[in-house]
Short mmCIF file of C-alpha atoms and ligand atoms in Angstrom, two decimals:
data_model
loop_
_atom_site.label_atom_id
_atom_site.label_comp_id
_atom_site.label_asym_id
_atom_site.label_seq_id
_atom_site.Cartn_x
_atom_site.Cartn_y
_atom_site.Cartn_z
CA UNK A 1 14.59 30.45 8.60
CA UNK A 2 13.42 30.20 11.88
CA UNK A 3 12.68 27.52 14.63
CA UNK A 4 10.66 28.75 18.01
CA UNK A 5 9.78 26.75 20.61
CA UNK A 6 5.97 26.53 21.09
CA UNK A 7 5.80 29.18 23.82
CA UNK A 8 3.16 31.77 24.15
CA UNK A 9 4.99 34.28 22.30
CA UNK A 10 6.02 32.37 19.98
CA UNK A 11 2.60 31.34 18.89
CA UNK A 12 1.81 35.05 18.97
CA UNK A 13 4.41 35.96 16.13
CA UNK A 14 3.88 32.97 14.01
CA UNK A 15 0.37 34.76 14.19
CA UNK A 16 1.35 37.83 13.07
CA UNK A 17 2.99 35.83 9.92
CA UNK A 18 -0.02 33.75 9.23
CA UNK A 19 -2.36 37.19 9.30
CA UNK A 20 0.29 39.36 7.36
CA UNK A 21 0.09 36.28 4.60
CA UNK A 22 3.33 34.57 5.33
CA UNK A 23 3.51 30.56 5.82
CA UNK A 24 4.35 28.88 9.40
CA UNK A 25 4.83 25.04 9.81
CA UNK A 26 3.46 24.01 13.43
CA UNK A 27 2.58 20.72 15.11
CA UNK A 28 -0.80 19.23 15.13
CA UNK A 29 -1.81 15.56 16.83
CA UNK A 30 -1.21 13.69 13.42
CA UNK A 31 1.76 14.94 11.53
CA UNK A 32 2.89 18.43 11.37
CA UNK A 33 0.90 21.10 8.61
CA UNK A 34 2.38 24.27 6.68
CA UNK A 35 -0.21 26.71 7.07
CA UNK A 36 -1.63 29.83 5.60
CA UNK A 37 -4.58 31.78 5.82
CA UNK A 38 -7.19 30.13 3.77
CA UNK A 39 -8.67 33.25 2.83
CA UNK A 40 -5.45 35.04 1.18
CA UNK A 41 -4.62 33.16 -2.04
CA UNK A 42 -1.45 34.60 -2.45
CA UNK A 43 -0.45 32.91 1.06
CA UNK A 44 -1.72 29.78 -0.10
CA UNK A 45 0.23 29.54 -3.18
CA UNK A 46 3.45 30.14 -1.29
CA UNK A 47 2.24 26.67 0.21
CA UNK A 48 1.84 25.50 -3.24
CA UNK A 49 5.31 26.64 -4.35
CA UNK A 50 7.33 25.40 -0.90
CA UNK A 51 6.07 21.97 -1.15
CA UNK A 52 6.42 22.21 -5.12
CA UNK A 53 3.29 20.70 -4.99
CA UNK A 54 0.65 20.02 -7.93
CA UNK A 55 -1.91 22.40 -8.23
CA UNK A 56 -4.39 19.77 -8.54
CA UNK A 57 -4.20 18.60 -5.02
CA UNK A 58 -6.28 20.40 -2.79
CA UNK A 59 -5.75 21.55 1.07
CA UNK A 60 -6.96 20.50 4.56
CA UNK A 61 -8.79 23.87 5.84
CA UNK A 62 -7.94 23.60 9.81
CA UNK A 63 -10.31 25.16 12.17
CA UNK A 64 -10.19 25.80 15.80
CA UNK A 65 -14.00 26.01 16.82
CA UNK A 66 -17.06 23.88 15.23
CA UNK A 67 -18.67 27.83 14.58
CA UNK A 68 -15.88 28.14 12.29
CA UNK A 69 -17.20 25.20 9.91
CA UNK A 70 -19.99 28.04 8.75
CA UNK A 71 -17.41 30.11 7.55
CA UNK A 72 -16.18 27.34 4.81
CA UNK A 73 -19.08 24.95 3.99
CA UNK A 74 -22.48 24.92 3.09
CA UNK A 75 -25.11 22.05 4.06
CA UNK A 76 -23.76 21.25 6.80
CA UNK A 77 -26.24 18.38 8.27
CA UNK A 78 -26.96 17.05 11.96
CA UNK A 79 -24.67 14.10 10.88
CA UNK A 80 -21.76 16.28 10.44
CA UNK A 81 -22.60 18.32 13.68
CA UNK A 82 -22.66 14.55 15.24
CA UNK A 83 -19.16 13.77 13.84
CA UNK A 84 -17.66 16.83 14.76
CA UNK A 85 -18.91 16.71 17.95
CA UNK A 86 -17.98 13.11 18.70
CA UNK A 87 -14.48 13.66 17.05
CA UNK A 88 -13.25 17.39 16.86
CA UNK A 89 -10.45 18.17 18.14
CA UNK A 90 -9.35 14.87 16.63
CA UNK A 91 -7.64 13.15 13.19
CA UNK A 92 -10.75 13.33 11.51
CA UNK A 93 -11.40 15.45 8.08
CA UNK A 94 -14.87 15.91 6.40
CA UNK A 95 -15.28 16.83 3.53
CA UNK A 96 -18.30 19.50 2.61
CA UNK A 97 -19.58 21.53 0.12
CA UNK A 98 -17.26 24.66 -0.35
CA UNK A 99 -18.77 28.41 0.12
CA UNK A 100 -17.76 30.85 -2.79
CA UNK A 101 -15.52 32.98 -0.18
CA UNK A 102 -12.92 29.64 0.05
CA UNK A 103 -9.99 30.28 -2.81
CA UNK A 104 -10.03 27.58 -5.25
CA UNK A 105 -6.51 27.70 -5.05
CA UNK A 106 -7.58 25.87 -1.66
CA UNK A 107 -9.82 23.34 -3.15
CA UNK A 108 -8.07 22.79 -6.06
CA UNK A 109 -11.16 23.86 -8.29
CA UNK A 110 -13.59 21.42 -6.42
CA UNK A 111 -16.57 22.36 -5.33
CA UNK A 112 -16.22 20.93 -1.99
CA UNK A 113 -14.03 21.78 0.92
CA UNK A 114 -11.82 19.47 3.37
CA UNK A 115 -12.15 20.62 6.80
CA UNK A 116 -10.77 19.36 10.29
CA UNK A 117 -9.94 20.18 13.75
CA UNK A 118 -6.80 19.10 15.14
CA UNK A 119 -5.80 18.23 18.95
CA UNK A 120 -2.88 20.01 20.14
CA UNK A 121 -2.98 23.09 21.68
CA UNK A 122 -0.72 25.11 19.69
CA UNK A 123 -2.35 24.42 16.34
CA UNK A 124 -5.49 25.68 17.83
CA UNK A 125 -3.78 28.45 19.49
CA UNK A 126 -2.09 29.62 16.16
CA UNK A 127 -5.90 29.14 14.63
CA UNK A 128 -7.43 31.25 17.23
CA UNK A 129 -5.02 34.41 16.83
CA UNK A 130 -4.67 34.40 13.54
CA UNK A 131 -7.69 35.27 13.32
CA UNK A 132 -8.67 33.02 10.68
CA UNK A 133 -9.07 29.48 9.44
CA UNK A 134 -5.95 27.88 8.29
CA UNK A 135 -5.11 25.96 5.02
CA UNK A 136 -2.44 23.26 5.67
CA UNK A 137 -1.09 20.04 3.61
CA UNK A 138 1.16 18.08 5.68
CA UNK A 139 5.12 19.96 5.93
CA UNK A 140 6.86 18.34 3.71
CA UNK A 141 7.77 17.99 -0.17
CA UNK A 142 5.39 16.98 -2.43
CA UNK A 143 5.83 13.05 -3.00
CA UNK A 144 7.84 12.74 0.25
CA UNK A 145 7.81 11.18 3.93
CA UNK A 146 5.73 12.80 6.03
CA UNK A 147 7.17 15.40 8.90
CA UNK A 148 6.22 14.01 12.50
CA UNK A 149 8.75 16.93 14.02
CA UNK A 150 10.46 20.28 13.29
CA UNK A 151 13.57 18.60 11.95
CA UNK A 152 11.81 16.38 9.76
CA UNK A 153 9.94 19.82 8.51
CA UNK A 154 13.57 21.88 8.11
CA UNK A 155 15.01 18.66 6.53
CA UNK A 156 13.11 18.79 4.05
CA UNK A 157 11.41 22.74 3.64
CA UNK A 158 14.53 24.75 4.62
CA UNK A 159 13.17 27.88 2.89
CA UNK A 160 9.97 28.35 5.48
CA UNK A 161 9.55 31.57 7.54
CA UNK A 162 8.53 29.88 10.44
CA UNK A 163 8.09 26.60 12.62
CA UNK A 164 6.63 26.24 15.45
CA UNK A 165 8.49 23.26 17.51
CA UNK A 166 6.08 21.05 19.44
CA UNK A 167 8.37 18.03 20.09
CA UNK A 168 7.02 14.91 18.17
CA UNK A 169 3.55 14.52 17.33
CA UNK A 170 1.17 12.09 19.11
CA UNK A 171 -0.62 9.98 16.15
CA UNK A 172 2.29 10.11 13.55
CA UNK A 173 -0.10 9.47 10.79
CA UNK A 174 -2.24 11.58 8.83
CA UNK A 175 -5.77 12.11 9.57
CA UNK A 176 -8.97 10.26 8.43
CA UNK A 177 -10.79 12.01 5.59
CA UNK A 178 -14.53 10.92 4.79
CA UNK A 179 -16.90 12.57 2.30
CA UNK A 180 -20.71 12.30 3.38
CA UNK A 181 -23.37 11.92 0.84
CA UNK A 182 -27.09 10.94 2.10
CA UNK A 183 -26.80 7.65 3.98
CA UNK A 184 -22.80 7.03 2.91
CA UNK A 185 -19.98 7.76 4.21
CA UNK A 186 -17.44 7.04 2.48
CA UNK A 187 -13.51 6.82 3.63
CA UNK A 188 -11.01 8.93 1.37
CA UNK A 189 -8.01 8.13 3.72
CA UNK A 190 -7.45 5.64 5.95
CA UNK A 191 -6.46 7.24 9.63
CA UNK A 192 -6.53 6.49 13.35
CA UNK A 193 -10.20 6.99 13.00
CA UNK A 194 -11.14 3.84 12.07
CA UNK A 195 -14.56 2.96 9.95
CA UNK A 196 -16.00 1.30 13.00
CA UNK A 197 -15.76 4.49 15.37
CA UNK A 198 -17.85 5.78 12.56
CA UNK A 199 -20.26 3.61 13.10
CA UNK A 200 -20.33 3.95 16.32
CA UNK A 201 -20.98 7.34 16.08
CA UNK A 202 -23.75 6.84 12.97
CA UNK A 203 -25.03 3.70 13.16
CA UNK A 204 -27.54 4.19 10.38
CA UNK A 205 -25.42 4.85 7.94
CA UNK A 206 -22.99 2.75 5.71
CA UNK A 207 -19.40 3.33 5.83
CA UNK A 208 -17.28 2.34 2.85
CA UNK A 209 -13.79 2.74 1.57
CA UNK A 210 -14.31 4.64 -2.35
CA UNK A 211 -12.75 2.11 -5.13
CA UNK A 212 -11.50 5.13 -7.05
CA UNK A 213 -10.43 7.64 -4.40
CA UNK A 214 -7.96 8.98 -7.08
CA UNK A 215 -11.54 10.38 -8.92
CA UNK A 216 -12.75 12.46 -5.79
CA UNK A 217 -9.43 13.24 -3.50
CA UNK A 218 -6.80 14.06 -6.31
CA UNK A 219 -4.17 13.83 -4.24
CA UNK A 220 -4.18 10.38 -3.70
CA UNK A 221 -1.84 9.53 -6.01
CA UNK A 222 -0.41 5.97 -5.41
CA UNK A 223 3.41 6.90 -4.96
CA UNK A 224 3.68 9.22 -1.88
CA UNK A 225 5.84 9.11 1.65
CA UNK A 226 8.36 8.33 -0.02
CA UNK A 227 11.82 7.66 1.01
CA UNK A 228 15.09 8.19 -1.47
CA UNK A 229 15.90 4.95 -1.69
CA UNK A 230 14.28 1.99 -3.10
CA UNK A 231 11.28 0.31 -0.28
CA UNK A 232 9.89 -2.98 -0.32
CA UNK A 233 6.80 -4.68 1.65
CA UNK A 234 8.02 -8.52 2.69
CA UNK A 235 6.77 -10.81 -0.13
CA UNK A 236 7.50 -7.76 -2.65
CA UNK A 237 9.36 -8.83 -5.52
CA UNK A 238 12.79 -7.46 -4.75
CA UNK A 239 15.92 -6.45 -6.98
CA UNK A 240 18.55 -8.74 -7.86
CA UNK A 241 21.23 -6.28 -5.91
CA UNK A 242 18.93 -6.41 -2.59
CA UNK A 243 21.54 -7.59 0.05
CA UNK A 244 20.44 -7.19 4.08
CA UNK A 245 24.06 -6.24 5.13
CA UNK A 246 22.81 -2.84 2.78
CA UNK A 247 19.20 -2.02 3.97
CA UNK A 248 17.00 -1.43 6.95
CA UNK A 249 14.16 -2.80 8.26
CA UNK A 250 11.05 -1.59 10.12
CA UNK A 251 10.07 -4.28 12.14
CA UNK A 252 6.98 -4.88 14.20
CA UNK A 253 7.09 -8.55 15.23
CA UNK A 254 10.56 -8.31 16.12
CA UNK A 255 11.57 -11.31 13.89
CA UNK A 256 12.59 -11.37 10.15
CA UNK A 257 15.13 -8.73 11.38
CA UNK A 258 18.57 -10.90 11.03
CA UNK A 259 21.14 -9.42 8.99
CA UNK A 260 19.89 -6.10 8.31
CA UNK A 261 22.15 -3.24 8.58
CA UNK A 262 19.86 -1.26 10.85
CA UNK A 263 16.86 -2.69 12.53
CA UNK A 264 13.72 -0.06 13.71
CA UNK A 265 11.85 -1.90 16.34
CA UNK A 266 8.96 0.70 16.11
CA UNK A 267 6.86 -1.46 19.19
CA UNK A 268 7.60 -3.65 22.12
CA UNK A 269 4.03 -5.32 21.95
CA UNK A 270 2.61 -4.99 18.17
CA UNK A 271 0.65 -2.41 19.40
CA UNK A 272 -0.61 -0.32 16.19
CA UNK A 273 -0.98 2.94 17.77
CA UNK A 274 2.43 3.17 18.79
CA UNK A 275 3.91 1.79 15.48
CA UNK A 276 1.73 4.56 13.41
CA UNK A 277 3.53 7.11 16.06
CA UNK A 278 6.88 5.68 15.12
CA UNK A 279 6.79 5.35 11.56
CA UNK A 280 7.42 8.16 9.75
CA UNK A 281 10.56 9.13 12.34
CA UNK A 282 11.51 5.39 11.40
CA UNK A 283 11.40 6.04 7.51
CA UNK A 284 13.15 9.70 7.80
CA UNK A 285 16.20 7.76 9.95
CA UNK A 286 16.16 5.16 7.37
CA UNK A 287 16.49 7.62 4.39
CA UNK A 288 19.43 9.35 6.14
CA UNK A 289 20.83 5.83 7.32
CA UNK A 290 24.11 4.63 5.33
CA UNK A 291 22.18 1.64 3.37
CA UNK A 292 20.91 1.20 -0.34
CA UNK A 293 17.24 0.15 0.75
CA UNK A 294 14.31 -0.52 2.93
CA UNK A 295 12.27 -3.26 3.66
CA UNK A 296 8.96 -3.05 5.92
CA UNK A 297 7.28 -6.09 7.59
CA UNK A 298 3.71 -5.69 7.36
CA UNK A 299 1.21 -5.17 9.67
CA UNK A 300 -1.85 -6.31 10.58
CA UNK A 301 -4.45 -4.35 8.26
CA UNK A 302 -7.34 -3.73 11.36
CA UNK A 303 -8.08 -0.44 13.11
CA UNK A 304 -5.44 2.04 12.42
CA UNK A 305 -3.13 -0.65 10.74
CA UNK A 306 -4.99 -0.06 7.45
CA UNK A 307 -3.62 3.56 8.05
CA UNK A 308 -0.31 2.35 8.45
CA UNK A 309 -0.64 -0.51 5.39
CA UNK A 310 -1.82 2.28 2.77
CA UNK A 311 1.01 4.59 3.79
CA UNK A 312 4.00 1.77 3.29
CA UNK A 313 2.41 0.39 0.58
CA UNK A 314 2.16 4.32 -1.31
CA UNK A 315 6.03 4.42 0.28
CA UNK A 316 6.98 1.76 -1.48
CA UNK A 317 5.38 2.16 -4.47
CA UNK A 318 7.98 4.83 -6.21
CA UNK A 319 10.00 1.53 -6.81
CA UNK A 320 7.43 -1.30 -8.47
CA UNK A 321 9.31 -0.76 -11.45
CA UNK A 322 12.58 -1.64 -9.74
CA UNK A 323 11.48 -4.85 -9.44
CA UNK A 324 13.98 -8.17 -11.08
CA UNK A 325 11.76 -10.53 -12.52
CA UNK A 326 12.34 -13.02 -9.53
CA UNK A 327 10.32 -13.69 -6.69
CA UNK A 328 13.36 -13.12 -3.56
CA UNK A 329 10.92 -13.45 -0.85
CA UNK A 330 12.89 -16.33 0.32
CA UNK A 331 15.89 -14.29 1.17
CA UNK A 332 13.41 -11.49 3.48
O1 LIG B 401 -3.54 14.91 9.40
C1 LIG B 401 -3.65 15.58 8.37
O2 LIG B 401 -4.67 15.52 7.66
C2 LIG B 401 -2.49 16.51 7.99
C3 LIG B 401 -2.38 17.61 9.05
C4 LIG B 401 -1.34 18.65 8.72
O3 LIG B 401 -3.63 18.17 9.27
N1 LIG B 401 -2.69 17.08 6.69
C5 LIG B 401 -2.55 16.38 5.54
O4 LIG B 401 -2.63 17.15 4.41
O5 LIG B 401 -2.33 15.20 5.52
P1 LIG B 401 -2.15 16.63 2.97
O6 LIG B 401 -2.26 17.83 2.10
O7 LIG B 401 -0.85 16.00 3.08
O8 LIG B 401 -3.25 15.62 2.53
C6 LIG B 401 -4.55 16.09 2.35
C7 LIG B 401 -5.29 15.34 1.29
C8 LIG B 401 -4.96 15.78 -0.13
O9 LIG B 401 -3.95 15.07 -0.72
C9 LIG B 401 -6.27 15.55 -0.86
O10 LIG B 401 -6.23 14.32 -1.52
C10 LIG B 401 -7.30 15.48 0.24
O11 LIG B 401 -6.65 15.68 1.44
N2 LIG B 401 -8.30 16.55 0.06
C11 LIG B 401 -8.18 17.86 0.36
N3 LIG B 401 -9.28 18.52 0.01
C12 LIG B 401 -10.13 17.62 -0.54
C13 LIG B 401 -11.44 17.68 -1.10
N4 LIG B 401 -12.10 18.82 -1.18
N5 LIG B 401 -11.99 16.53 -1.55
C14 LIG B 401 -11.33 15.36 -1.45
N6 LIG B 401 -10.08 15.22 -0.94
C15 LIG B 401 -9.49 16.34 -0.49
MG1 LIG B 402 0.77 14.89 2.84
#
C-alpha cells in the first residue's frame, strides 16, 4: 500500500492506476471516495470486493465537467442543467437515467445512474487525467464510519493500491442525492444541500424526502456508519451495563457531558456545518478510544442537521437490539 501526498505527480500516477484499471482512494469536499473507472467492470468490482460490499448497492459516478454528464445519462432536462449549474462542483448527486455503455456492476442493475461533481481540486484533477469518469462509494468498509482522511481510509482498507492524501475533508458528510421525476424532486439522502437551496434553485417544483428510500436507493440500509461498539442517541433506551466512566460522548451543546470518559466537543457555537465536518473524525477517535460505548447528543434536525441526525441515528442503529427493557434516559 501506498500513501502520496496530493502533489502534481502524485495525481499523475494515481492516474495511471485508475486508467490501467486499478483502484485509488482520494479526497473529495464531503468524505473521501475509492474510485475506479466506471467504464472497466473489472475495476469496479475490485471496489466491490475492498469494501466487501453488497452487490446490490450501487455507485456514485464522479465527473469533472457538466459535458461529461452526456457520457452516463440520458434525458437529461433544463432542470438538471439548472442544478448542476447552480451546484456542481458541490455535495450534490442526481440521479438520471443510465446509458447502456455504464456497467451495471455500477448501477447495481438499475436503470438509472447516480452522478455528481465534487469540489476539491484533486478529485477533479484525478477525473480529468484519467481520462474518464470515475465510480466511487465512500472509502471505507461496507456498514462502517465513514473516512473524512487518509488514515481513516488505511484504517480501515489497508489492502488499496493507492491514496491520495488531501488532509481532512471540508463537509465531512456525504453528499445530497435527489432523483428528479416531472415536477418532484425527491431527496434520497439528506446532505449539506439542504431541500430549501433546492428550492431556491427550482422554485416550481416540489421537493420531498421519499418514505421508502430503501425501494429506490438500495443502499440505504438503516444500520450504516457504524462504530464497533454499541451507540446511543440521548433518550435511547440504553443497556443495563451503560456506565459514563466507560463511554464517550459527542457533544454539541457542551452540557450533558459530566462523567464521560472522553468528551468530543465537535463546535464552540452549535454551528451545524462545523459539527457535520467533525463528526465522522469524532466517531473514528471514539471507536479507537479505551471505552465500551458511545452516546451522541442530538442536534437540531434543520439545514444540514438532518444530514447529521440520519447519519447518528443509522450509527446507532447496529445496536436497537441491545437495548434493556428500561428507559435510562435519566442517567444521560
Ligand atoms: O459524498 C458522497 O456522495 C461520497 C463521495 C465519495 O462522493 N460518496 C458516497 O458513496 O457517499 P456511497 O457509496 O457511500 O453512497 C452512495 C449511495 C449508495 O448507497 C446508494 O444508495 C445511492 O448512493 N445510489 C447510488 N446509485 C444510485 C441510483 N442509481 N439510484 C438511487 N440511489 C443510488
Ligand atoms: Mg458510504
Amino acid at each position: 500500500m501506498l500513501i502520496k501526498k496530493t502533489d502534481p505527480l502524485a495525481v499523475i500516477n494515481a492516474s495511471a492506476v485508475i486508467r490501467k484499471g486499478g483502484v485509488v482512494a482520494f479526497p473529495t469536499d464531503t468524505v473521501y471516495g475509492l474510485g475506479a473507472d466506471v467504464f472497466n467492470s473489472n475495476a469496479v468490482a475490485k471496489i466491490f470486493e475492498l469494501k466487501k460490499r453488497p452487490s446490490f448497492d450501487p455507485l456514485i459516478v464522479h465527473i469533472a465537467s457538466i459535458n461529461d454528464l452526456s457520457k452516463l445519462a440520458l434525458n437529461i432536462t433544463k432542470e438538471v442543467y439548472l442544478l448542476a449549474e447552480k451546484f456542481w462542483p458541490g455535495p450534490l448527486t442526481i440521479v438520471l437515467p443510465k446509458k447502456n455503455d455504464v456497467p451495471e456492476i455500477v448501477t447495481a442493475g438499475l436503470q438509472t445512474v447516480a452522478i455528481r461533481m465534487p469540489a476539491h481540486p484533486t478529485a477533479l484533477k484525478l477525473i480529468s487525467l484519467s481520462g474518464t469518469p470515475i465510480a466511487a462509494p465512500s472509502a471505507n468498509k461496507f456498514g462502517c464510519i465513514s473516512p473524512t482522511t487518509a488514515e481513516h481510509v488505511i484504517k480501515q482498507l489497508s489492502d488499496i493500491d493507492f491514496v491520495l492524501d488531501g488532509g481532512s475533508t471540508k463537509i465531512g458528510i456525504e453528499s445530497t442525492i435527489i432523483l428528479l421525476n416531472d415536477d418532484k424532486i425527491r431527496i434520497l439522502r439528506h446532505g449539506a444541500i439542504t431541500a430549501m437551496d433546492l428550492s431556491e434553485t427550482l422554485p416550481d417544483m416540489k421537493v420531498s424526502e421519499n418514505s421508502d428510500v430503501s425501494v429506490l436507493s438500495p443502499g440505504m440500509a438503516n444500520a450504516h456508519y457504524s462504530p464497533d461498539k454499541p451507540m446511543f442517541i440521548i433518550g435511547d433506551l440504553i443497556p443495563k451495563d451503560f456506565k459514563k466512566e466507560n463511554a464517550g460522548i459527542l457533544s454539541f451543546s457542551g452540557k450533558y457531558t459530566k462523567g464521560y470518559k472522553v468528551v468530543e466537543y465537535l463546535t464552540k457555537n452549535q454551528d451545524l456545518k462545523e459539527y457535520a465536518s467533525n463528526m465522522f473524525s469524532a466517531l473514528h477517535r471514539l471507536e479507537d478510544a479505551d471505552i465500551k460505548f458511545i452516546v451522541a447528543e442530538p442536534v437540531p434536525a434543520v439545514g444540514i442537521g438532518l444530514a447529521i441526525m440520519d447519519r447518528l441515528r443509522k450509527a446507532a442503529n447496529k445496536y436497537s437490539t441491545y437495548v434493556a427493557p428500561i428507559n435510562n434516559t435519566e442517567e444521560l
